[in-house]
Every structure is written in structure tokens, then in C-alpha cells.
């Protein structure tokens, strides 16, 4: 049931979950594909098509049950369990990531942090002690984290990603301004603030639509 | 020529620009839609379709001229000019954003920073002095920045976005874990690290494809 689903649909699922959570928090029980489309800046037809990949959630003309759909989507996305994450790069951005309160409530727990800067190794950030990058492979072997967040400068990105992949990690969130190459079966998502700004400026030009 | 282009295509343009810049830096003159597809994790047909919205760049069977395509795309995206940006929220994340070296080389210049925390107002971060949020409207009026970066906690996001929109700014990069509502004609992009992680875990589940 969950094979051959286009990646672009998978990429939209977190947004569905976020919007449904908002509806649930406001006490709404049922939502139409029209309303979901409005909230997701998409068409009702697209919403119905996306959700049809995962089974039959809606009843014709009655909309979707918010709590049911949210629970099912979270199950499908693997969000009903806890995930262990390592962080590589404890500069200003890495520190912001470690003190960001948004990960843990969603089941993502940063369990170790690494930096190649010896002056940072051994220092405490939040509840973690920064480890040397050389210890990464051994720590991954011991604690089996599933995900890595990479917050290093662009020039260091590929070698850090290579190290993380060699250690056996299959999912990487990359904050570095560099598109890392990874082997088949490893998933990378880029945090790309410049790209995000660039996708706005098109609309702000005098001749933008 | 540039109207009615699907937003999803506009969202891909920064990635095209990034990949083409990489090819140009490696001294490659010509690139095929097949190669672009590989680099962009897309199909050659999708590449040709995307680029066809903006005119006829490629010659049948000969590929695209890298420098020409890059220059044209940058022109279309409005990247040949400089953009002024304000930052709202100078916590740990805001500080990381202010010291991030990736914006200015791409033409995005943070010209003012605001925070509601009086203990931060008047302090220096990089080359800027943090201003009180109450000064935002007046500063925007004077300096006419086109973009805002919002790096505040989720609960403060909507009111900050409202303030930024009231001041006349049409493009917002939002780091807060909250989907802000904005009027028609205002463009928001969310930096959503949790969503990015959630779009990976689907593939890491035992039954993921």
C-alpha cells in the first residue's frame, strides 16, 4: 500500500499533519477536502489524490474525520515512535538547534553532538557534552541513532555527510549551504534559507505575477 | 511570459540555480536535461517542461548552455539585484542567522534587526544594533526593505507576521514552528526542520519503500 508513492506526496505529509494538528487543537472534528486545500494552498482534487495513496479516509460528501486522519497519517509517517538524532557541528547554528524546543515534542531526540573544533569538545550545550568528530562512528554503533543533523560550513558538508553515511545513518537533515551527494537508500533534506528567499523574489519583481 | 507559472515550478528554480552554479564552477559549458534530471532528482521530461515556461533555452539534442541558462534563470528570479531584509527575533537562532555568511553573497542583506526583549535592544550583533519591535514600522518606512526573516517562538509568530505585513513587507521567511496566515499578495516560506525530518522517517520505517 505504501510503495510507489511519489516523493513529492511524502514531502507534503508533514504539512498535512501540521494543519490537521491545528484543526484538532481548535476542536474541529471534520474537515472537507476544500478546506484542507485552502489551508494547504492546494486544490481539493490534489488533496483527495494525495490521501488516496494511503487508503480511503474520507466519506463522499462528508469530509475527513480530523483525529482519525491525523492518527493514520502519523502512523504512516512513522511519527508514533521516538527517533534518536545526532548533531554534527556545534557552532552558533548548532547551538540554536540544540536549544530549539520543537524537536523533542515531535519525537526527535538529539542524543549526541559532535564538532571537529577541539576547543568545543568537552563543553556542555543544553544537556549534552560536545564530543570529538572522531568518536562519531563508535557512538553511532553503540546508540544506533537513525538520523543526523548536519550544521557545518558548506566546505565541510560533503566529508561530514560521508562520515555520517559510513557510520550507517540513513536520514540526514542538512543545514549547510551545499547539496551533498549520498548513495541510494540514504535520504537528505536540505534546510535552504537562501533558496527559500530566492523563491519569493520572483514574485516581488515589478514584472512578477 | 512569466505569468501562470505553477508555484511548484518557481519553488524549484533556486535548486536549478544552485546546481547550475556548481556546474559552472567546475567549468562545464553544456548540460543535458538527462544530467540536470540526475542532479535535481527529477526526470529529463520534467526538466524540459519546467524550463519551457521561461522560453526556449535548449537546442534539440545539444543540451543547455550552462552560463546562459544560469544568467537567464537568475534574471527571471530577480537575483541580479540586491535585496534588503529585516530580521525579527534576535535569540540564539536570530544570532545564528545574522552571523550566517550565506545571505550577502547571494544579494540578501540584513539591514535591521528587531526584538521585543528590552535587554537585547541596543546590543550589537555583527554589524547591527538590535532595535525595539516598536520601531519596525518606522524603519521599514524609511529604508523600504522588501523581505523579512521571522525567528521568534511559535506563539509570537502570527502577531509578528501581522506587524511585518502591516508595515508593507510582501515576502517573509519564517523560522517559527507555526504556519502564519497572510493576506493575498504576501509570500511566506517556512523553514520547517521538524517537517523535513518527518518526511524522512517515512522511508526509515521497516515497511517504508
mmCIF file of N, CA, C and O in Angstrom, chain A residues 177 192-205, chain B residues 10 13-15 17-18 73-87 96-112 127-128 144-149 169-173 175 187 189:
data_model
loop_
_atom_site.group_PDB
_atom_site.id
_atom_site.type_symbol
_atom_site.label_atom_id
_atom_site.label_comp_id
_atom_site.label_asym_id
_atom_site.label_seq_id
_atom_site.Cartn_x
_atom_site.Cartn_y
_atom_site.Cartn_z
ATOM 1 N N UNK A 177 25.039 25.093 3.350
ATOM 2 C CA UNK A 177 24.681 25.567 2.006
ATOM 3 C C UNK A 177 25.426 24.784 0.932
ATOM 4 O O UNK A 177 26.223 25.330 0.201
ATOM 5 N N UNK A 192 17.391 25.292 3.414
ATOM 6 C CA UNK A 192 17.996 26.175 2.413
ATOM 7 C C UNK A 192 17.340 27.560 2.463
ATOM 8 O O UNK A 192 16.489 27.889 1.642
ATOM 9 N N UNK A 193 17.746 28.391 3.447
ATOM 10 C CA UNK A 193 17.074 29.690 3.600
ATOM 11 C C UNK A 193 17.273 30.606 2.392
ATOM 12 O O UNK A 193 16.359 31.353 2.026
ATOM 13 N N UNK A 194 18.459 30.523 1.765
ATOM 14 C CA UNK A 194 18.688 31.366 0.592
ATOM 15 C C UNK A 194 17.759 30.941 -0.547
ATOM 16 O O UNK A 194 17.116 31.772 -1.191
ATOM 17 N N UNK A 195 17.655 29.640 -0.753
ATOM 18 C CA UNK A 195 16.732 29.137 -1.775
ATOM 19 C C UNK A 195 15.298 29.567 -1.502
ATOM 20 O O UNK A 195 14.551 29.919 -2.417
ATOM 21 N N UNK A 196 14.911 29.545 -0.217
ATOM 22 C CA UNK A 196 13.555 29.969 0.141
ATOM 23 C C UNK A 196 13.340 31.444 -0.198
ATOM 24 O O UNK A 196 12.309 31.819 -0.756
ATOM 25 N N UNK A 197 14.323 32.281 0.125
ATOM 26 C CA UNK A 197 14.219 33.709 -0.234
ATOM 27 C C UNK A 197 14.168 33.875 -1.753
ATOM 28 O O UNK A 197 13.404 34.685 -2.279
ATOM 29 N N UNK A 198 14.989 33.091 -2.452
ATOM 30 C CA UNK A 198 15.032 33.204 -3.912
ATOM 31 C C UNK A 198 13.708 32.807 -4.552
ATOM 32 O O UNK A 198 13.388 33.264 -5.649
ATOM 33 N N UNK A 199 12.960 31.937 -3.876
ATOM 34 C CA UNK A 199 11.674 31.531 -4.447
ATOM 35 C C UNK A 199 10.581 32.556 -4.134
ATOM 36 O O UNK A 199 9.452 32.424 -4.580
ATOM 37 N N UNK A 200 10.909 33.562 -3.348
ATOM 38 C CA UNK A 200 9.965 34.663 -3.102
ATOM 39 C C UNK A 200 10.232 35.816 -4.063
ATOM 40 O O UNK A 200 9.310 36.433 -4.584
ATOM 41 N N UNK A 201 11.510 36.101 -4.304
ATOM 42 C CA UNK A 201 11.841 37.327 -5.047
ATOM 43 C C UNK A 201 11.243 37.332 -6.448
ATOM 44 O O UNK A 201 10.942 38.397 -6.976
ATOM 45 N N UNK A 202 11.061 36.144 -7.016
ATOM 46 C CA UNK A 202 10.382 36.067 -8.309
ATOM 47 C C UNK A 202 9.075 36.851 -8.276
ATOM 48 O O UNK A 202 8.733 37.544 -9.224
ATOM 49 N N UNK A 203 8.346 36.714 -7.163
ATOM 50 C CA UNK A 203 7.026 37.353 -7.058
ATOM 51 C C UNK A 203 7.115 38.839 -6.717
ATOM 52 O O UNK A 203 6.151 39.569 -6.864
ATOM 53 N N UNK A 204 8.262 39.270 -6.218
ATOM 54 C CA UNK A 204 8.396 40.658 -5.780
ATOM 55 C C UNK A 204 8.945 41.568 -6.872
ATOM 56 O O UNK A 204 8.929 42.781 -6.733
ATOM 57 N N UNK A 205 9.433 40.974 -7.949
ATOM 58 C CA UNK A 205 9.907 41.795 -9.064
ATOM 59 C C UNK A 205 8.728 42.571 -9.633
ATOM 60 O O UNK A 205 7.591 42.100 -9.593
ATOM 61 N N UNK B 10 8.248 27.501 -9.620
ATOM 62 C CA UNK B 10 9.004 28.622 -9.033
ATOM 63 C C UNK B 10 9.842 28.126 -7.849
ATOM 64 O O UNK B 10 10.996 28.519 -7.671
ATOM 65 N N UNK B 13 13.110 26.615 -8.923
ATOM 66 C CA UNK B 13 14.118 27.423 -9.615
ATOM 67 C C UNK B 13 15.399 27.648 -8.803
ATOM 68 O O UNK B 13 16.497 27.589 -9.354
ATOM 69 N N UNK B 14 15.290 27.905 -7.480
ATOM 70 C CA UNK B 14 16.532 28.096 -6.725
ATOM 71 C C UNK B 14 17.451 26.874 -6.798
ATOM 72 O O UNK B 14 18.670 27.006 -6.820
ATOM 73 N N UNK B 15 16.836 25.692 -6.851
ATOM 74 C CA UNK B 15 17.619 24.464 -6.941
ATOM 75 C C UNK B 15 18.316 24.377 -8.296
ATOM 76 O O UNK B 15 19.487 23.994 -8.383
ATOM 77 N N UNK B 17 19.232 26.947 -10.023
ATOM 78 C CA UNK B 17 20.315 27.937 -9.974
ATOM 79 C C UNK B 17 21.503 27.382 -9.209
ATOM 80 O O UNK B 17 22.667 27.565 -9.598
ATOM 81 N N UNK B 18 21.215 26.654 -8.119
ATOM 82 C CA UNK B 18 22.292 26.129 -7.293
ATOM 83 C C UNK B 18 23.100 25.066 -8.057
ATOM 84 O O UNK B 18 24.325 25.060 -8.039
ATOM 85 N N UNK B 73 17.972 32.383 -15.721
ATOM 86 C CA UNK B 73 17.172 31.995 -14.546
ATOM 87 C C UNK B 73 17.338 33.014 -13.423
ATOM 88 O O UNK B 73 16.365 33.389 -12.770
ATOM 89 N N UNK B 74 18.568 33.470 -13.218
ATOM 90 C CA UNK B 74 18.795 34.467 -12.168
ATOM 91 C C UNK B 74 18.030 35.758 -12.472
ATOM 92 O O UNK B 74 17.467 36.391 -11.582
ATOM 93 N N UNK B 75 18.008 36.126 -13.736
ATOM 94 C CA UNK B 75 17.254 37.308 -14.168
ATOM 95 C C UNK B 75 15.758 37.119 -13.871
ATOM 96 O O UNK B 75 15.110 37.984 -13.272
ATOM 97 N N UNK B 76 15.257 35.952 -14.262
ATOM 98 C CA UNK B 76 13.829 35.651 -14.072
ATOM 99 C C UNK B 76 13.469 35.664 -12.591
ATOM 100 O O UNK B 76 12.413 36.148 -12.193
ATOM 101 N N UNK B 77 14.355 35.133 -11.772
ATOM 102 C CA UNK B 77 14.071 35.035 -10.341
ATOM 103 C C UNK B 77 14.297 36.351 -9.615
ATOM 104 O O UNK B 77 13.967 36.464 -8.429
ATOM 105 N N UNK B 78 14.861 37.337 -10.304
ATOM 106 C CA UNK B 78 15.105 38.624 -9.652
ATOM 107 C C UNK B 78 16.365 38.619 -8.817
ATOM 108 O O UNK B 78 16.482 39.384 -7.854
ATOM 109 N N UNK B 79 17.320 37.774 -9.188
ATOM 110 C CA UNK B 79 18.520 37.626 -8.353
ATOM 111 C C UNK B 79 19.682 38.466 -8.840
ATOM 112 O O UNK B 79 20.756 38.445 -8.267
ATOM 113 N N UNK B 80 19.456 39.237 -9.924
ATOM 114 C CA UNK B 80 20.538 40.075 -10.436
ATOM 115 C C UNK B 80 20.584 41.403 -9.682
ATOM 116 O O UNK B 80 21.414 42.253 -9.960
ATOM 117 N N UNK B 81 19.674 41.592 -8.741
ATOM 118 C CA UNK B 81 19.675 42.818 -7.959
ATOM 119 C C UNK B 81 19.925 42.498 -6.483
ATOM 120 O O UNK B 81 20.023 41.332 -6.105
ATOM 121 N N UNK B 82 20.033 43.528 -5.679
ATOM 122 C CA UNK B 82 20.259 43.358 -4.253
ATOM 123 C C UNK B 82 18.915 43.517 -3.525
ATOM 124 O O UNK B 82 18.063 44.298 -3.938
ATOM 125 N N UNK B 83 18.745 42.770 -2.430
ATOM 126 C CA UNK B 83 17.510 42.821 -1.653
ATOM 127 C C UNK B 83 17.829 43.166 -0.196
ATOM 128 O O UNK B 83 18.783 42.642 0.370
ATOM 129 N N UNK B 84 17.001 44.026 0.375
ATOM 130 C CA UNK B 84 17.167 44.366 1.792
ATOM 131 C C UNK B 84 16.205 43.547 2.637
ATOM 132 O O UNK B 84 15.034 43.393 2.287
ATOM 133 N N UNK B 85 16.711 43.060 3.744
ATOM 134 C CA UNK B 85 15.971 42.138 4.594
ATOM 135 C C UNK B 85 16.017 42.655 6.035
ATOM 136 O O UNK B 85 17.058 43.142 6.475
ATOM 137 N N UNK B 86 14.897 42.561 6.747
ATOM 138 C CA UNK B 86 14.952 42.804 8.187
ATOM 139 C C UNK B 86 14.786 41.474 8.918
ATOM 140 O O UNK B 86 14.186 40.532 8.396
ATOM 141 N N UNK B 87 15.333 41.417 10.117
ATOM 142 C CA UNK B 87 15.210 40.224 10.958
ATOM 143 C C UNK B 87 14.396 40.582 12.194
ATOM 144 O O UNK B 87 14.671 41.594 12.842
ATOM 145 N N UNK B 96 22.358 33.321 15.008
ATOM 146 C CA UNK B 96 22.978 32.433 14.013
ATOM 147 C C UNK B 96 22.679 32.934 12.606
ATOM 148 O O UNK B 96 23.530 32.898 11.716
ATOM 149 N N UNK B 97 21.470 33.431 12.400
ATOM 150 C CA UNK B 97 21.082 33.965 11.083
ATOM 151 C C UNK B 97 21.904 35.208 10.752
ATOM 152 O O UNK B 97 22.393 35.364 9.639
ATOM 153 N N UNK B 98 22.080 36.081 11.741
ATOM 154 C CA UNK B 98 22.830 37.327 11.497
ATOM 155 C C UNK B 98 24.300 37.066 11.200
ATOM 156 O O UNK B 98 24.932 37.827 10.483
ATOM 157 N N UNK B 99 24.830 35.973 11.746
ATOM 158 C CA UNK B 99 26.252 35.706 11.524
ATOM 159 C C UNK B 99 26.461 34.689 10.396
ATOM 160 O O UNK B 99 27.597 34.368 10.055
ATOM 161 N N UNK B 100 25.363 34.205 9.806
ATOM 162 C CA UNK B 100 25.437 33.260 8.676
ATOM 163 C C UNK B 100 25.990 33.981 7.456
ATOM 164 O O UNK B 100 25.512 35.046 7.080
ATOM 165 N N UNK B 101 27.016 33.420 6.858
ATOM 166 C CA UNK B 101 27.662 34.101 5.750
ATOM 167 C C UNK B 101 27.031 33.872 4.391
ATOM 168 O O UNK B 101 27.512 34.385 3.387
ATOM 169 N N UNK B 102 25.946 33.117 4.336
ATOM 170 C CA UNK B 102 25.417 32.708 3.040
ATOM 171 C C UNK B 102 24.481 33.698 2.353
ATOM 172 O O UNK B 102 24.250 33.603 1.147
ATOM 173 N N UNK B 103 23.924 34.652 3.096
ATOM 174 C CA UNK B 103 22.917 35.536 2.500
ATOM 175 C C UNK B 103 23.524 36.620 1.605
ATOM 176 O O UNK B 103 23.110 36.793 0.468
ATOM 177 N N UNK B 104 24.516 37.350 2.140
ATOM 178 C CA UNK B 104 25.043 38.520 1.424
ATOM 179 C C UNK B 104 25.620 38.178 0.044
ATOM 180 O O UNK B 104 25.337 38.878 -0.933
ATOM 181 N N UNK B 105 26.394 37.088 -0.076
ATOM 182 C CA UNK B 105 26.940 36.781 -1.415
ATOM 183 C C UNK B 105 25.839 36.517 -2.436
ATOM 184 O O UNK B 105 26.068 36.628 -3.636
ATOM 185 N N UNK B 106 24.634 36.180 -1.985
ATOM 186 C CA UNK B 106 23.523 35.922 -2.893
ATOM 187 C C UNK B 106 22.635 37.157 -3.066
ATOM 188 O O UNK B 106 21.553 37.072 -3.652
ATOM 189 N N UNK B 107 23.082 38.289 -2.506
ATOM 190 C CA UNK B 107 22.342 39.531 -2.734
ATOM 191 C C UNK B 107 21.304 39.857 -1.668
ATOM 192 O O UNK B 107 20.510 40.779 -1.848
ATOM 193 N N UNK B 108 21.286 39.112 -0.571
ATOM 194 C CA UNK B 108 20.327 39.370 0.513
ATOM 195 C C UNK B 108 21.063 40.001 1.699
ATOM 196 O O UNK B 108 21.934 39.369 2.300
ATOM 197 N N UNK B 109 20.706 41.232 2.000
ATOM 198 C CA UNK B 109 21.420 41.992 3.021
ATOM 199 C C UNK B 109 20.508 42.303 4.196
ATOM 200 O O UNK B 109 19.491 42.986 4.017
ATOM 201 N N UNK B 110 20.844 41.787 5.362
ATOM 202 C CA UNK B 110 20.060 42.084 6.555
ATOM 203 C C UNK B 110 20.449 43.486 7.019
ATOM 204 O O UNK B 110 21.608 43.734 7.379
ATOM 205 N N UNK B 111 19.474 44.403 6.967
ATOM 206 C CA UNK B 111 19.769 45.817 7.213
ATOM 207 C C UNK B 111 19.286 46.298 8.582
ATOM 208 O O UNK B 111 19.656 47.384 9.025
ATOM 209 N N UNK B 112 18.447 45.506 9.246
ATOM 210 C CA UNK B 112 17.968 45.899 10.572
ATOM 211 C C UNK B 112 17.492 44.654 11.308
ATOM 212 O O UNK B 112 17.042 43.686 10.685
ATOM 213 N N UNK B 127 27.247 43.558 12.614
ATOM 214 C CA UNK B 127 27.378 44.997 12.372
ATOM 215 C C UNK B 127 26.103 45.758 12.712
ATOM 216 O O UNK B 127 26.012 46.959 12.481
ATOM 217 N N UNK B 128 25.092 45.067 13.264
ATOM 218 C CA UNK B 128 23.806 45.710 13.528
ATOM 219 C C UNK B 128 23.575 45.955 15.012
ATOM 220 O O UNK B 128 24.093 45.231 15.859
ATOM 221 N N UNK B 144 12.649 50.911 3.382
ATOM 222 C CA UNK B 144 11.968 50.140 2.342
ATOM 223 C C UNK B 144 12.591 48.762 2.069
ATOM 224 O O UNK B 144 12.812 48.420 0.899
ATOM 225 N N UNK B 145 12.845 47.964 3.099
ATOM 226 C CA UNK B 145 13.299 46.598 2.839
ATOM 227 C C UNK B 145 12.162 45.799 2.200
ATOM 228 O O UNK B 145 10.983 46.092 2.438
ATOM 229 N N UNK B 146 12.523 44.818 1.387
ATOM 230 C CA UNK B 146 11.488 44.058 0.679
ATOM 231 C C UNK B 146 11.128 42.750 1.387
ATOM 232 O O UNK B 146 10.097 42.163 1.121
ATOM 233 N N UNK B 147 12.021 42.281 2.260
ATOM 234 C CA UNK B 147 11.846 40.952 2.847
ATOM 235 C C UNK B 147 12.048 40.992 4.358
ATOM 236 O O UNK B 147 12.748 41.862 4.870
ATOM 237 N N UNK B 148 11.404 40.051 5.048
ATOM 238 C CA UNK B 148 11.611 39.912 6.492
ATOM 239 C C UNK B 148 11.904 38.457 6.827
ATOM 240 O O UNK B 148 11.302 37.547 6.239
ATOM 241 N N UNK B 149 12.826 38.253 7.759
ATOM 242 C CA UNK B 149 13.055 36.931 8.333
ATOM 243 C C UNK B 149 12.497 36.941 9.747
ATOM 244 O O UNK B 149 12.829 37.821 10.538
ATOM 245 N N UNK B 169 5.655 44.849 4.066
ATOM 246 C CA UNK B 169 6.575 43.843 3.511
ATOM 247 C C UNK B 169 5.787 42.687 2.890
ATOM 248 O O UNK B 169 4.800 42.229 3.457
ATOM 249 N N UNK B 170 6.221 42.259 1.713
ATOM 250 C CA UNK B 170 5.453 41.271 0.930
ATOM 251 C C UNK B 170 6.080 39.878 0.917
ATOM 252 O O UNK B 170 5.472 38.945 0.391
ATOM 253 N N UNK B 171 7.297 39.755 1.437
ATOM 254 C CA UNK B 171 7.962 38.458 1.410
ATOM 255 C C UNK B 171 8.539 38.117 2.770
ATOM 256 O O UNK B 171 9.252 38.930 3.363
ATOM 257 N N UNK B 172 8.199 36.928 3.288
ATOM 258 C CA UNK B 172 8.590 36.561 4.654
ATOM 259 C C UNK B 172 9.200 35.163 4.671
ATOM 260 O O UNK B 172 8.617 34.217 4.130
ATOM 261 N N UNK B 173 10.353 35.057 5.301
ATOM 262 C CA UNK B 173 10.951 33.755 5.567
ATOM 263 C C UNK B 173 10.727 33.469 7.044
ATOM 264 O O UNK B 173 11.234 34.188 7.902
ATOM 265 N N UNK B 175 10.995 31.172 10.352
ATOM 266 C CA UNK B 175 11.662 30.079 11.069
ATOM 267 C C UNK B 175 10.814 29.548 12.230
ATOM 268 O O UNK B 175 11.174 28.554 12.845
ATOM 269 N N UNK B 187 3.970 36.635 0.386
ATOM 270 C CA UNK B 187 4.541 35.302 0.184
ATOM 271 C C UNK B 187 5.328 34.879 1.398
ATOM 272 O O UNK B 187 6.217 35.593 1.839
ATOM 273 N N UNK B 189 7.576 31.684 3.149
ATOM 274 C CA UNK B 189 8.215 30.368 3.082
ATOM 275 C C UNK B 189 8.578 29.985 4.505
ATOM 276 O O UNK B 189 9.119 30.794 5.245
#
